[in-house]
Amino acid sequence: MNAPVLLDNARLPRWLLPSDWPQHSGAPVLAHIALDAGRVQSVRPVGDAAPSPHSWDLAGTLALPALVDAHTHLDKAFTLPRMQKVQPGLLGAIDAMLADRVRWTPADVRERASRGLQWAWECGTTHVRTHVDWWEPDAVPMAWPVMAELAQEWTGRVRLEQVALIKLPLFEDAAQALRLAQQVKATGPHALLGGFVHSTNWSENALRNLLVSAQSCDLDIDLHVDEELNAAAVGLQTTARLLREIGYEGRVVCGHICALAAQPEAQAFATLDAVARAPITVVSLPATNLLLQDAVTGRTPRQRGLTLVKEAQARGIPLLFASDNVQDPFCRLGSFDPVEALGTAALVAQLDEPFDTWSQALCRADWLRREPAPARPTLVGMPADLVLFTEADRFGWPSRTASRVVLREGRVARGELPAAWRTAAHAIA
Ligand SMILES: [Zn+2]
C-alpha cells in the first residue's frame, strides 16, 4: 500500500496548525491527515475522524511539509576532494574556488549539481535555490545554462531556482547593471538577480544600480549581504533603505547578514526594524558562518558568526535556514539536507522548540515568493508532499532524523515504511 488515504496520529508542528487546535500537556494533540488524489483534503485533531482500512497509524510520528533549501551553491558542490590546502576564512575559500575554476566543464558542473539535487530530493526537499558564480560583465558563466537545463529536467520533483551571484563592482555602471539584469531575466521565471555585498567591495551606487535594474526587469533578488563580523558593514541597512526609496515591488532575500551580530544592539535593532517593513526575507546559513567567520589558522574561534535570528523572528521577519556550501572549499561537510542546518542553528543560537516553532524555517517556500505569505499556513489543499521522521520525537528533533519516509503527492517516494504503521489497516481489511 503505497498511498494511504488517511495518516492517523501524525504529529504536526504548532506553526502549521490553527490557533484553536486543541492542546494536551502543553503540546498540540495529534492529527488525522486525510488525503485525496495526492492532495491533503483535511487535517483534524485525533478523535474526530473514523479509521479507514487504507489508513496508516503513525503513532505520533513527526511530520513536516516538503522542505525548502533556500540557499545553496550547486556549481561549487563536491569540489573539495580535488583541491590542495585551502586557507581558512571566506576570502581564502574564494581564492581556492577561483583556482579550481579551470577544471569546470559543463559535464563536470552537471555531474556535481545533479548529485546535489539527488541528495536534496532524497531528504524530502522539493524546492532548491542555488547561487551561480557570475564573474564577467558580458559573458554568461558556463554553469548558468547547465542550471537552467537541470531546472527543466527536475520539474515535478524539485523546483530549482538559480541566482546570478555577481560581485558588486560589476553593477557600478548603470547601463551594465541593466544588461546583467536583462540577461538574467531572459533565462526564465526561475532566475533571480544576485550580488555579493561585502565591506571589501562596498558601493552604495552599485547596490542601487543592482536594485533598480532588477526593478525595471521585474526580477526578484537574492543577495549575499554582510557575510562578515565587521561592525562597519552597512549592506543590509542600506538595502532596506534603498528598497523603500525606489519603491521596489519584488522580494529580496538577504543571506548571511552576520555583521548584525557584531554591531551595537541599538544599531542592529534599528536595521531589523527597517527590514521588517521591507519585502525582505532573511536566510541564515549557520554551518558556513561557524566555519568561515572568526577563522584564523591555529586559533580557536571566539565568535559564532550567526546573525540575530531570534530578534528577526520576534519582528515577524520571514527567516529560513539553509545549507549553503556542501563539500567544497567553503565547507567540507554538508549533505543538502536543510534539517542539518537547523540542527546546527538549534545549538548555536540556542533555539527553543526546534520542531514546534523553528521547523517552519525549513518549510516556508512561500517566504521566497513576492506575494504576501498567509498569516497561518496550512496543509489543507496542498499536495501531500510530507516528510515523516520515523525515529525522532518532538523533544530531541532534529536529532535522529536520518530515518525518513518521504511522501510525494501521497505516495512513498523514499524510505522504509515501518511495519507497525500498517498493522491497524491490515486488521481492519
Ligand atoms: Zn552562499
Coordinates of C-alpha atoms and ligand atoms in Angstrom, one line a residue:
M1 CA 0.0 0.0 0.0
N2 CA 2.0 2.9 -1.3
A3 CA -0.7 5.6 -1.0
P4 CA -2.8 5.8 2.2
V5 CA -6.0 7.8 2.3
L6 CA -5.5 8.7 5.9
L7 CA -2.5 9.4 8.0
D8 CA -3.6 8.8 11.6
N9 CA -1.9 10.1 14.7
A10 CA 0.6 12.4 13.0
R11 CA 2.4 15.0 15.0
L12 CA 2.4 18.3 13.2
P13 CA 4.3 21.3 14.4
R14 CA 2.4 24.1 16.2
W15 CA 3.1 26.7 13.4
L16 CA 1.2 24.5 10.9
L17 CA -2.0 24.2 12.9
P18 CA -4.9 26.6 13.5
S19 CA -4.6 28.8 16.6
D20 CA -7.6 27.0 18.2
W21 CA -6.1 23.5 17.7
P22 CA -6.6 21.5 21.0
Q23 CA -3.6 21.0 23.2
H24 CA -2.6 18.2 25.6
S25 CA 0.1 18.7 28.2
G26 CA 1.3 21.8 26.5
A27 CA 1.6 20.3 23.1
P28 CA -0.8 20.2 20.1
V29 CA -2.8 17.0 20.0
L30 CA -2.1 14.5 17.2
A31 CA -3.7 14.9 13.8
H32 CA -5.7 12.9 11.2
I33 CA -4.5 13.9 7.8
A34 CA -6.9 12.9 5.1
L35 CA -5.5 12.6 1.5
D36 CA -7.4 12.6 -1.8
A37 CA -5.9 12.4 -5.2
G38 CA -2.4 13.3 -4.0
R39 CA -3.5 16.3 -2.0
V40 CA -4.3 17.0 1.6
Q41 CA -8.1 17.0 1.9
S42 CA -8.4 17.8 5.6
V43 CA -6.4 18.0 8.9
R44 CA -8.4 17.3 12.1
P45 CA -7.5 16.6 15.7
V46 CA -7.5 12.9 16.7
G47 CA -10.8 11.5 17.9
D48 CA -12.6 13.5 15.2
A49 CA -12.4 11.1 12.2
A50 CA -13.2 7.4 11.6
P51 CA -10.4 4.9 11.0
S52 CA -10.1 3.5 7.4
P53 CA -8.8 0.3 6.0
H54 CA -6.4 2.5 4.0
S55 CA -5.0 4.4 6.9
W56 CA -1.6 4.3 8.4
D57 CA -1.3 4.7 12.2
L58 CA 1.7 6.9 12.5
A59 CA 1.5 6.7 16.3
G60 CA 2.9 10.2 16.9
T61 CA 5.5 10.2 14.1
L62 CA 6.7 13.8 13.4
A63 CA 5.5 15.1 10.1
L64 CA 6.6 18.2 8.2
P65 CA 5.6 19.6 4.8
A66 CA 8.2 19.2 2.0
L67 CA 11.5 21.0 2.7
V68 CA 13.0 24.1 1.0
D69 CA 16.7 24.6 0.8
A70 CA 16.8 28.4 0.1
H71 CA 20.5 28.9 -0.3
T72 CA 22.9 26.5 -1.9
H73 CA 25.8 26.6 -4.4
L74 CA 25.3 23.6 -6.7
D75 CA 28.0 24.9 -9.1
K76 CA 30.7 24.6 -6.4
A77 CA 29.4 21.5 -4.6
F78 CA 31.8 18.5 -4.2
T79 CA 34.9 20.2 -5.5
L80 CA 36.8 19.9 -2.2
P81 CA 38.4 16.4 -2.9
R82 CA 40.4 17.7 -5.9
M83 CA 41.8 20.8 -4.1
Q84 CA 45.1 21.5 -2.4
K85 CA 45.3 23.2 1.0
V86 CA 42.6 25.8 1.5
Q87 CA 43.4 28.9 3.6
P88 CA 40.9 29.5 6.4
G89 CA 38.1 32.0 6.2
L90 CA 35.7 33.3 3.5
L91 CA 38.3 35.0 1.3
G92 CA 40.7 32.0 1.4
A93 CA 37.9 29.8 0.2
I94 CA 37.1 32.2 -2.6
D95 CA 40.8 32.0 -3.7
A96 CA 40.7 28.2 -3.7
M97 CA 37.5 28.3 -5.8
L98 CA 39.0 30.6 -8.4
A99 CA 41.9 28.2 -8.8
D100 CA 39.5 25.3 -9.3
R101 CA 37.5 27.0 -12.0
V102 CA 39.9 26.0 -14.8
R103 CA 38.6 22.4 -14.3
W104 CA 35.0 23.3 -14.8
T105 CA 33.3 21.9 -17.9
P106 CA 29.5 21.7 -18.5
A107 CA 29.8 17.9 -17.9
D108 CA 31.7 18.4 -14.6
V109 CA 29.2 21.0 -13.3
R110 CA 26.2 18.9 -14.4
E111 CA 27.5 15.8 -12.6
R112 CA 28.2 17.6 -9.3
A113 CA 25.0 19.7 -9.4
S114 CA 22.9 16.6 -10.3
R115 CA 24.4 14.7 -7.3
G116 CA 23.4 17.6 -5.1
L117 CA 19.8 17.7 -6.4
Q118 CA 19.5 13.9 -6.0
W119 CA 20.6 14.2 -2.3
A120 CA 18.1 17.1 -1.8
W121 CA 15.3 15.2 -3.3
E122 CA 16.1 12.1 -1.2
C123 CA 15.9 14.0 2.1
G124 CA 12.4 15.4 1.3
T125 CA 13.2 18.7 -0.4
T126 CA 11.1 20.0 -3.2
H127 CA 12.5 23.5 -3.6
V128 CA 16.2 24.3 -4.0
R129 CA 17.6 27.8 -4.7
T130 CA 21.2 27.8 -6.0
H131 CA 23.6 30.7 -6.5
V132 CA 25.8 30.5 -9.5
D133 CA 29.1 32.5 -9.6
W134 CA 29.0 35.1 -12.4
W135 CA 32.3 36.8 -12.9
E136 CA 32.2 38.7 -16.2
P137 CA 30.1 41.7 -17.2
D138 CA 29.4 40.4 -20.7
A139 CA 29.8 36.6 -20.6
V140 CA 27.3 34.2 -19.2
P141 CA 29.1 31.7 -17.0
M142 CA 29.3 28.2 -18.2
A143 CA 27.4 26.8 -15.2
W144 CA 24.5 29.1 -15.8
P145 CA 22.8 27.3 -18.8
V146 CA 23.6 24.0 -17.1
M147 CA 21.5 25.0 -14.1
A148 CA 18.7 26.1 -16.5
E149 CA 18.8 22.7 -18.1
L150 CA 18.7 21.0 -14.7
A151 CA 15.8 23.2 -13.6
Q152 CA 13.9 21.9 -16.6
E153 CA 14.9 18.2 -16.0
W154 CA 13.9 18.3 -12.4
T155 CA 10.5 19.9 -13.0
G156 CA 7.9 18.0 -11.0
R157 CA 10.4 16.7 -8.5
V158 CA 12.4 19.7 -7.3
R159 CA 11.7 23.3 -8.2
L160 CA 15.2 24.7 -8.9
E161 CA 15.8 28.4 -8.9
Q162 CA 19.1 30.0 -10.0
V163 CA 20.6 33.2 -8.7
A164 CA 23.3 35.1 -10.6
L165 CA 25.9 35.7 -7.9
I166 CA 27.7 38.8 -9.2
K167 CA 30.3 40.8 -7.4
L168 CA 29.0 44.3 -6.6
P169 CA 31.6 46.3 -8.7
L170 CA 30.0 44.9 -11.9
F171 CA 26.9 47.0 -11.1
E172 CA 28.9 50.2 -10.8
D173 CA 27.9 51.3 -14.3
A174 CA 24.1 51.6 -14.6
A175 CA 23.9 50.6 -18.2
Q176 CA 26.0 47.5 -17.5
A177 CA 23.8 46.7 -14.4
L178 CA 20.7 46.8 -16.7
R179 CA 22.4 44.5 -19.2
L180 CA 23.2 42.0 -16.5
A181 CA 19.6 42.0 -15.2
Q182 CA 18.3 41.6 -18.8
Q183 CA 20.5 38.5 -19.3
V184 CA 19.2 37.0 -16.1
K185 CA 15.6 37.8 -17.0
A186 CA 16.0 36.1 -20.4
T187 CA 16.8 32.8 -18.5
G188 CA 13.2 32.4 -17.4
P189 CA 10.9 32.9 -14.4
H190 CA 13.1 30.7 -12.1
A191 CA 16.1 33.1 -12.4
L192 CA 17.0 35.9 -9.9
L193 CA 19.5 38.7 -9.8
G194 CA 22.0 38.4 -7.0
G195 CA 25.2 40.0 -5.7
F196 CA 28.0 39.7 -3.2
V197 CA 27.7 42.7 -0.9
H198 CA 30.7 42.9 1.5
S199 CA 32.7 45.8 3.0
T200 CA 35.7 44.9 0.8
N201 CA 33.7 45.8 -2.3
W202 CA 31.2 48.2 -0.8
S203 CA 29.5 50.8 -3.1
E204 CA 26.1 52.2 -2.4
N205 CA 25.9 53.4 -6.1
A206 CA 26.5 49.8 -7.3
L207 CA 23.9 48.4 -4.9
R208 CA 21.4 51.0 -6.0
N209 CA 22.0 50.1 -9.7
L210 CA 21.5 46.4 -8.8
L211 CA 18.2 47.0 -7.2
V212 CA 17.0 49.5 -9.8
S213 CA 17.9 47.2 -12.7
A214 CA 16.1 44.3 -11.0
Q215 CA 13.0 46.5 -10.5
S216 CA 13.0 47.5 -14.2
C217 CA 13.3 43.9 -15.3
D218 CA 10.6 42.7 -12.8
L219 CA 13.2 40.4 -11.2
D220 CA 13.3 39.1 -7.6
I221 CA 16.7 39.5 -5.8
D222 CA 18.9 37.3 -3.6
L223 CA 21.9 38.8 -2.1
H224 CA 24.9 37.7 0.0
V225 CA 25.0 40.5 2.4
D226 CA 27.4 41.5 5.2
E227 CA 28.9 38.0 5.4
E228 CA 31.5 39.2 7.9
L229 CA 31.9 40.3 11.5
N230 CA 32.9 43.8 10.6
A231 CA 30.6 46.1 12.6
A232 CA 31.1 48.8 9.9
A233 CA 29.3 46.7 7.2
V234 CA 26.2 48.5 6.1
G235 CA 24.9 46.3 3.3
L236 CA 21.7 45.3 5.0
Q237 CA 20.6 48.7 6.4
T238 CA 21.4 50.3 3.0
T239 CA 19.4 47.6 1.1
A240 CA 16.3 48.2 3.3
R241 CA 16.6 52.0 2.8
L242 CA 17.1 51.8 -1.0
L243 CA 14.2 49.4 -1.5
R244 CA 11.9 52.0 0.1
E245 CA 13.5 54.8 -1.9
I246 CA 13.0 53.1 -5.3
G247 CA 9.6 51.6 -4.4
Y248 CA 10.8 48.1 -5.2
E249 CA 7.9 45.6 -5.7
G250 CA 9.6 42.2 -5.8
R251 CA 11.0 40.1 -3.0
V252 CA 14.6 40.4 -1.7
V253 CA 16.4 37.6 0.1
C254 CA 19.3 38.8 2.3
G255 CA 21.5 35.9 3.1
H256 CA 24.0 35.7 6.0
I257 CA 23.9 39.3 7.5
C258 CA 26.4 38.2 10.1
A259 CA 27.6 41.7 10.7
L260 CA 24.4 42.5 12.7
A261 CA 25.8 40.2 15.5
A262 CA 28.9 42.5 15.7
Q263 CA 27.1 45.8 15.8
P264 CA 25.9 47.7 18.8
E265 CA 22.4 46.4 19.6
A266 CA 20.6 49.7 19.1
Q267 CA 22.1 50.0 15.6
A268 CA 21.3 46.3 14.8
F269 CA 17.8 46.5 16.1
A270 CA 17.1 49.7 14.1
T271 CA 18.2 47.9 11.0
L272 CA 16.0 44.9 11.8
D273 CA 13.0 47.3 12.3
A274 CA 13.6 48.6 8.8
V275 CA 14.0 45.1 7.4
A276 CA 10.6 44.2 9.0
R277 CA 9.0 47.0 7.0
A278 CA 10.7 45.9 3.7
P279 CA 9.9 43.0 1.4
I280 CA 12.9 41.2 2.8
T281 CA 13.3 37.5 3.7
V282 CA 16.4 36.6 5.7
V283 CA 18.3 33.4 5.1
S284 CA 20.7 32.2 7.8
L285 CA 23.5 29.8 6.9
P286 CA 24.7 28.5 10.3
A287 CA 27.2 25.9 9.1
T288 CA 29.3 28.2 6.9
N289 CA 29.0 31.1 9.3
L290 CA 30.5 28.9 12.1
L291 CA 33.3 27.7 9.8
L292 CA 34.2 30.9 7.9
Q293 CA 33.6 33.7 10.5
D294 CA 36.3 34.5 13.0
A295 CA 38.5 31.9 11.2
V296 CA 42.3 32.2 11.8
T297 CA 44.8 29.3 11.4
G298 CA 45.8 27.7 14.7
R299 CA 43.3 29.8 16.8
T300 CA 40.0 28.7 18.3
P301 CA 37.2 31.0 17.0
R302 CA 35.6 33.1 19.7
Q303 CA 32.6 34.4 17.8
R304 CA 29.7 32.4 16.3
G305 CA 29.1 34.4 13.2
L306 CA 25.4 33.8 13.2
T307 CA 23.0 36.7 12.7
L308 CA 20.3 37.8 15.1
V309 CA 17.8 35.1 14.3
K310 CA 15.6 35.4 17.4
E311 CA 15.4 39.2 17.1
A312 CA 14.5 38.8 13.4
Q313 CA 11.8 36.2 14.2
A314 CA 10.4 38.4 17.0
R315 CA 9.8 41.2 14.5
G316 CA 7.9 38.9 12.1
I317 CA 10.7 38.9 9.5
P318 CA 10.5 35.7 7.4
L319 CA 13.6 33.7 8.2
L320 CA 14.8 30.4 6.7
F321 CA 17.8 28.3 7.5
A322 CA 19.6 26.7 4.6
S323 CA 22.6 24.5 3.6
D324 CA 24.9 27.0 1.7
N325 CA 28.1 25.2 0.6
V326 CA 28.4 21.5 0.6
Q327 CA 31.8 19.7 0.4
D328 CA 33.6 22.5 -1.3
P329 CA 36.4 24.8 0.0
F330 CA 33.9 26.9 1.9
C331 CA 32.5 23.9 3.8
R332 CA 33.9 20.4 3.8
L333 CA 30.7 19.0 5.4
G334 CA 27.1 19.0 4.4
S335 CA 24.6 16.9 2.6
F336 CA 22.0 19.2 1.0
D337 CA 19.7 18.4 3.9
P338 CA 18.2 21.6 5.5
V339 CA 17.4 19.7 8.6
E340 CA 21.2 19.6 9.3
A341 CA 21.3 23.4 9.1
L342 CA 18.5 23.6 11.7
G343 CA 20.4 21.1 13.9
T344 CA 23.4 23.4 13.9
A345 CA 21.3 26.5 14.4
A346 CA 19.4 25.0 17.3
L347 CA 22.7 24.7 19.2
V348 CA 24.5 27.8 18.0
A349 CA 21.5 30.1 18.5
Q350 CA 20.0 28.2 21.5
L351 CA 16.6 27.9 19.8
D352 CA 13.6 26.9 21.8
E353 CA 11.2 24.3 20.4
P354 CA 13.0 23.4 17.2
F355 CA 10.2 21.3 16.0
D356 CA 7.1 23.2 17.0
T357 CA 8.4 26.7 16.2
W358 CA 11.6 26.7 14.2
S359 CA 10.9 23.9 11.7
Q360 CA 9.0 26.4 9.6
A361 CA 12.4 27.9 8.8
L362 CA 12.9 24.8 6.6
C363 CA 9.4 24.6 5.1
R364 CA 8.2 28.1 4.2
A365 CA 8.9 28.2 0.5
D366 CA 6.2 30.9 0.3
W367 CA 8.6 33.2 2.1
L368 CA 10.7 33.2 -1.1
R369 CA 7.7 34.4 -3.2
R370 CA 6.8 38.0 -3.8
E371 CA 3.2 37.6 -2.8
P372 CA 2.4 38.2 0.9
A373 CA 2.6 34.9 2.8
P374 CA -0.5 33.7 4.7
A375 CA -0.5 34.6 8.4
R376 CA -1.2 31.0 9.3
P377 CA 0.0 28.4 6.8
T378 CA -2.0 25.1 6.3
L379 CA -1.5 21.7 4.7
V380 CA -5.2 21.7 3.6
G381 CA -5.5 21.8 -0.2
M382 CA -1.7 21.4 -0.7
P383 CA 0.0 18.5 -2.5
A384 CA 0.6 15.7 0.0
D385 CA 4.3 16.2 0.0
L386 CA 5.3 15.2 3.5
V387 CA 8.5 14.2 5.4
L388 CA 7.8 11.7 8.2
F389 CA 10.6 11.3 10.7
T390 CA 10.3 7.7 11.8
E391 CA 12.8 7.7 14.7
A392 CA 12.6 11.2 16.1
D393 CA 10.4 12.8 18.8
R394 CA 9.5 16.4 19.4
F395 CA 11.8 16.8 22.3
G396 CA 15.0 15.6 20.5
W397 CA 14.2 16.7 17.0
P398 CA 16.3 17.3 14.8
S399 CA 18.3 14.5 16.4
R400 CA 17.6 11.0 15.0
T401 CA 16.2 12.4 11.7
A402 CA 18.3 10.3 9.3
S403 CA 15.4 7.8 9.0
R404 CA 12.6 9.3 7.0
V405 CA 9.6 8.3 4.8
V406 CA 9.2 10.9 2.1
L407 CA 5.7 11.2 0.5
R408 CA 5.2 12.9 -2.8
E409 CA 1.6 13.6 -3.7
G410 CA 0.6 11.0 -1.2
R411 CA 2.9 8.2 -2.4
V412 CA 6.0 6.8 -0.9
A413 CA 8.9 8.3 -2.8
R414 CA 11.7 7.3 -0.4
G415 CA 12.3 5.4 2.8
E416 CA 11.2 2.3 4.6
L417 CA 7.6 2.2 5.9
P418 CA 7.6 0.9 9.5
A419 CA 5.6 -2.3 9.6
A420 CA 3.6 -1.1 12.7
W421 CA 2.0 1.8 10.7
R422 CA 0.0 -0.7 8.6
T423 CA -0.9 -3.1 11.3
A424 CA -4.2 -1.4 12.1
A425 CA -5.1 -1.1 8.4
H426 CA -4.5 -4.8 7.9
A427 CA -6.5 -5.7 10.9
I428 CA -9.5 -3.8 9.5
A429 CA -9.0 -5.0 5.9
Ligands
ZN1 ZN 26.2 31.4 -0.2

